[in-house]
PDB file of C-alpha atoms in Angstrom:
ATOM      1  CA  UNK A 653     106.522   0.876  38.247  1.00 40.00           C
ATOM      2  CA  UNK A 654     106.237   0.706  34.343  1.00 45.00           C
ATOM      3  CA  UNK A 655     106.460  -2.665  32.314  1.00 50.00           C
ATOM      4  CA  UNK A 656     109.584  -2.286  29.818  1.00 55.00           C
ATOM      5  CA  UNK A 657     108.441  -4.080  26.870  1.00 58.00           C
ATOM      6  CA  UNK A 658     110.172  -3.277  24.131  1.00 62.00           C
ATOM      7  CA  UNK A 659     109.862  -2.215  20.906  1.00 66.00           C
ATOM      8  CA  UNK A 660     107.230  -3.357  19.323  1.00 76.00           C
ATOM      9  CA  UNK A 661     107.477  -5.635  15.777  1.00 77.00           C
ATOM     10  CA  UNK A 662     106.970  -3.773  12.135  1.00 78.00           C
ATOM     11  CA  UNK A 663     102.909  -3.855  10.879  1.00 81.00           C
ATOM     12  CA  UNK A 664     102.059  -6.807   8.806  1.00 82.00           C
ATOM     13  CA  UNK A 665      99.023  -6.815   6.626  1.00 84.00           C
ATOM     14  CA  UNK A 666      97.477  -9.065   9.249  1.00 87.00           C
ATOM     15  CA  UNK A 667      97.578  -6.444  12.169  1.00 90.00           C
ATOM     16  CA  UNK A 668      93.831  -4.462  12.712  1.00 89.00           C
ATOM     17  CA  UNK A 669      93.453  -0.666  13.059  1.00 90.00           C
ATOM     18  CA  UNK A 670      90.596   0.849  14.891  1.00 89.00           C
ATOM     19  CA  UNK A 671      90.244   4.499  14.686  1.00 89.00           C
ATOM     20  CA  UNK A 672      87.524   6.858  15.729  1.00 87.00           C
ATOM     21  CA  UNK A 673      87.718   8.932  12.414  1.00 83.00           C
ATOM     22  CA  UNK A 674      88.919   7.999   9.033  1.00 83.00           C
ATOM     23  CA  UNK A 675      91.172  10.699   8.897  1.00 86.00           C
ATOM     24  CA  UNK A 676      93.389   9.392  11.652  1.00 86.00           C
ATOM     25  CA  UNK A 677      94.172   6.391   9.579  1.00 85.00           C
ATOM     26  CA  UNK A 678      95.785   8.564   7.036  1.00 88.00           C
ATOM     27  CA  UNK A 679      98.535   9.320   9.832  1.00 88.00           C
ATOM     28  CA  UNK A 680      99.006   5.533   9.468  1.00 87.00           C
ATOM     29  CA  UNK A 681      99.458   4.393   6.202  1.00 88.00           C
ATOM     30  CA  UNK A 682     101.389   1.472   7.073  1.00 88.00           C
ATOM     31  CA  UNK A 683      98.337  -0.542   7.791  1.00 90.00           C
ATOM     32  CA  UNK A 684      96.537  -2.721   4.567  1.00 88.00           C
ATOM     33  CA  UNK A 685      93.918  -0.827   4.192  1.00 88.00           C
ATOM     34  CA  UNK A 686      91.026  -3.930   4.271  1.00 86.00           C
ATOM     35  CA  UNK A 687      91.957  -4.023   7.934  1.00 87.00           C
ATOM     36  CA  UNK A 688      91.011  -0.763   8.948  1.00 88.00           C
ATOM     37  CA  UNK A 689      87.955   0.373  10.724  1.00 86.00           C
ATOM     38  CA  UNK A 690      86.077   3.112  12.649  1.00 85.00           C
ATOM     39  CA  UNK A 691      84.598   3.181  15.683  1.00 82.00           C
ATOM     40  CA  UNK A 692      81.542   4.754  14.578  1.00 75.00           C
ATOM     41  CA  UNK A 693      80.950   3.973  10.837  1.00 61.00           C
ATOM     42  CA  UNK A 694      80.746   0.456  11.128  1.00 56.00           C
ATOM     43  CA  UNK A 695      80.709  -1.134  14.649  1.00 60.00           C
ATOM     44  CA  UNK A 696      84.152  -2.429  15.010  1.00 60.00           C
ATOM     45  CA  UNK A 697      83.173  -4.971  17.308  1.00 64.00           C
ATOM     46  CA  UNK A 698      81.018  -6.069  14.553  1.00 67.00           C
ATOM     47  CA  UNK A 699      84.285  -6.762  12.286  1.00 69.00           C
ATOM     48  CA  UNK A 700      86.302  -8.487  15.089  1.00 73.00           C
ATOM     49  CA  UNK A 701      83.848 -11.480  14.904  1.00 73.00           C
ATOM     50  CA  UNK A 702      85.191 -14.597  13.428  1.00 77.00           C
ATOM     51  CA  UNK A 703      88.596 -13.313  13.117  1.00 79.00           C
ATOM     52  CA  UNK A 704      91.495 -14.094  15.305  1.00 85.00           C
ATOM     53  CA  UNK A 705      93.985 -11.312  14.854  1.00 86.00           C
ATOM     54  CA  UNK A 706      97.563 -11.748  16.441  1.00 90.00           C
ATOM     55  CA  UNK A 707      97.389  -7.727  17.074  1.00 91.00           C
ATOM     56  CA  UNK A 708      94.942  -5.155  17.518  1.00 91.00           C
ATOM     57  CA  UNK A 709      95.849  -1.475  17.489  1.00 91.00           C
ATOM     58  CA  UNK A 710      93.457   1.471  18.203  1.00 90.00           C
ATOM     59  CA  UNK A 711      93.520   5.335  18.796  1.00 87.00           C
ATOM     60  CA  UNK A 712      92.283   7.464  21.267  1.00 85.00           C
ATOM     61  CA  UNK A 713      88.718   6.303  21.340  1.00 82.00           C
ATOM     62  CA  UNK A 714      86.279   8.060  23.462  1.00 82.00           C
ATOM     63  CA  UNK A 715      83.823   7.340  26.265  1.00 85.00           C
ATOM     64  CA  UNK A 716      80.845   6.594  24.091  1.00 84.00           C
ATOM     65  CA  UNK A 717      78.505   3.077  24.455  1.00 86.00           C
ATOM     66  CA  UNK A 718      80.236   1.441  21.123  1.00 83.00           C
ATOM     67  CA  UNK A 719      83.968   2.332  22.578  1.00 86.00           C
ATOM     68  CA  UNK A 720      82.808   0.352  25.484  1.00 87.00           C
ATOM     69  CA  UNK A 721      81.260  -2.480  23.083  1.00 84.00           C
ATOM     70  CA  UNK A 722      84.431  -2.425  21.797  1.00 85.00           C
ATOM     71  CA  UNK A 723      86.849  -2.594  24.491  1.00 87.00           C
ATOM     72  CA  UNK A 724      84.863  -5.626  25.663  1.00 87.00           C
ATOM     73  CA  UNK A 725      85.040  -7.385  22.550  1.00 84.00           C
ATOM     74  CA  UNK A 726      89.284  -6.440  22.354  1.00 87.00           C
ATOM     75  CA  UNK A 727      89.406  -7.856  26.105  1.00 90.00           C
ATOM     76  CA  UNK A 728      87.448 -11.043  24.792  1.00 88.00           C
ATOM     77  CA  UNK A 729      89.923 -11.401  21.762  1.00 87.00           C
ATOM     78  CA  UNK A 730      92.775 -11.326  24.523  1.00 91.00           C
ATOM     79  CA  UNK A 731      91.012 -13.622  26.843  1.00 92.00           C
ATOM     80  CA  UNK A 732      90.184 -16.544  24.072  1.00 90.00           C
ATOM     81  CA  UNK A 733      92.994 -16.347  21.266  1.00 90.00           C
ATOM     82  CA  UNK A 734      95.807 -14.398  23.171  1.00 91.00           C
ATOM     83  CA  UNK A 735      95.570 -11.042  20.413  1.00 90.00           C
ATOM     84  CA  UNK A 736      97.797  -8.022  21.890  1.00 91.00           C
ATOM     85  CA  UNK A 737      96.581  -4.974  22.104  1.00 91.00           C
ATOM     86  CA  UNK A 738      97.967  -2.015  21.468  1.00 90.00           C
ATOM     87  CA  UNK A 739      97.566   1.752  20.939  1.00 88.00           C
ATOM     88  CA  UNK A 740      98.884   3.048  17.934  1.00 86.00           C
ATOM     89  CA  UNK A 741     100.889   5.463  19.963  1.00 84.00           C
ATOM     90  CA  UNK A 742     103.364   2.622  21.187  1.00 83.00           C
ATOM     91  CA  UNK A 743     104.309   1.807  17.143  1.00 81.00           C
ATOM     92  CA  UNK A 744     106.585   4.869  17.730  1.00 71.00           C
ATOM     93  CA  UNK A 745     107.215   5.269  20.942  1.00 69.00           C
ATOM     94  CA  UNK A 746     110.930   4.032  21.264  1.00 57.00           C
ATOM     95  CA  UNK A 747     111.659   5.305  17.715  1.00 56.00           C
ATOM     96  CA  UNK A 748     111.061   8.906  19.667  1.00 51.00           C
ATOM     97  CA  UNK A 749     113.244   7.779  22.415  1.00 51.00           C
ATOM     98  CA  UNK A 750     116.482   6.664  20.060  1.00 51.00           C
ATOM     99  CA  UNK A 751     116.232  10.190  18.489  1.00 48.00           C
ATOM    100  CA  UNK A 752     116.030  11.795  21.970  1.00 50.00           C
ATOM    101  CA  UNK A 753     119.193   9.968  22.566  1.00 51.00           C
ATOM    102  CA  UNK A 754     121.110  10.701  19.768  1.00 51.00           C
TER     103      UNK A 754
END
């Protein structure tokens, strides 16, 4: 069984990016640019503090120690403030399925 959420909302400049490279974000260039981070140049995690984003979105991220870290600090960010997350993936998703359609 498979949740039907919908399609998701357009990016605003408040929505977060986490990617393992830099060069994934350029596939994304809908995201401001300030709120945009790596998983392994500068901890990520490290960046979520203080903040209180309404959506997070992330890439494919690996099995390392700091994707861990950082999974624990997204399900924290759930937990206290209610921030979705999301893979970046899903942004398209049902754009894909309306062309399969038509």
């Amino acid at each position: 069984m498979t949740l039907d959420i919908g399609p998701l909302d357009p990016v605003d400049d408040d929505d977060i990016l986490i990617v393992y490279g830099r060069h994934q974000a350029r596939r994304h260039p809908e995201f401001n640019r300030d709120n945009v981070f790596t998983l392994h140049g500068v901890a990520a995690w490290a960046n979520l503090r203080g903040r209180r984003p309404k959506r997070v979105f992330h890439t494919g991220l690996g099995l390392s120690r700091e994707a861990g870290r950082l999974m624990e600090a997204l399900k924290e960010l759930e937990y206290r403030y209610g921030t979705r997350v999301h893979h970046v993936g899903e942004l398209h998703k049902y754009d894909q399925e309306q062309a399969d359609v038509a």
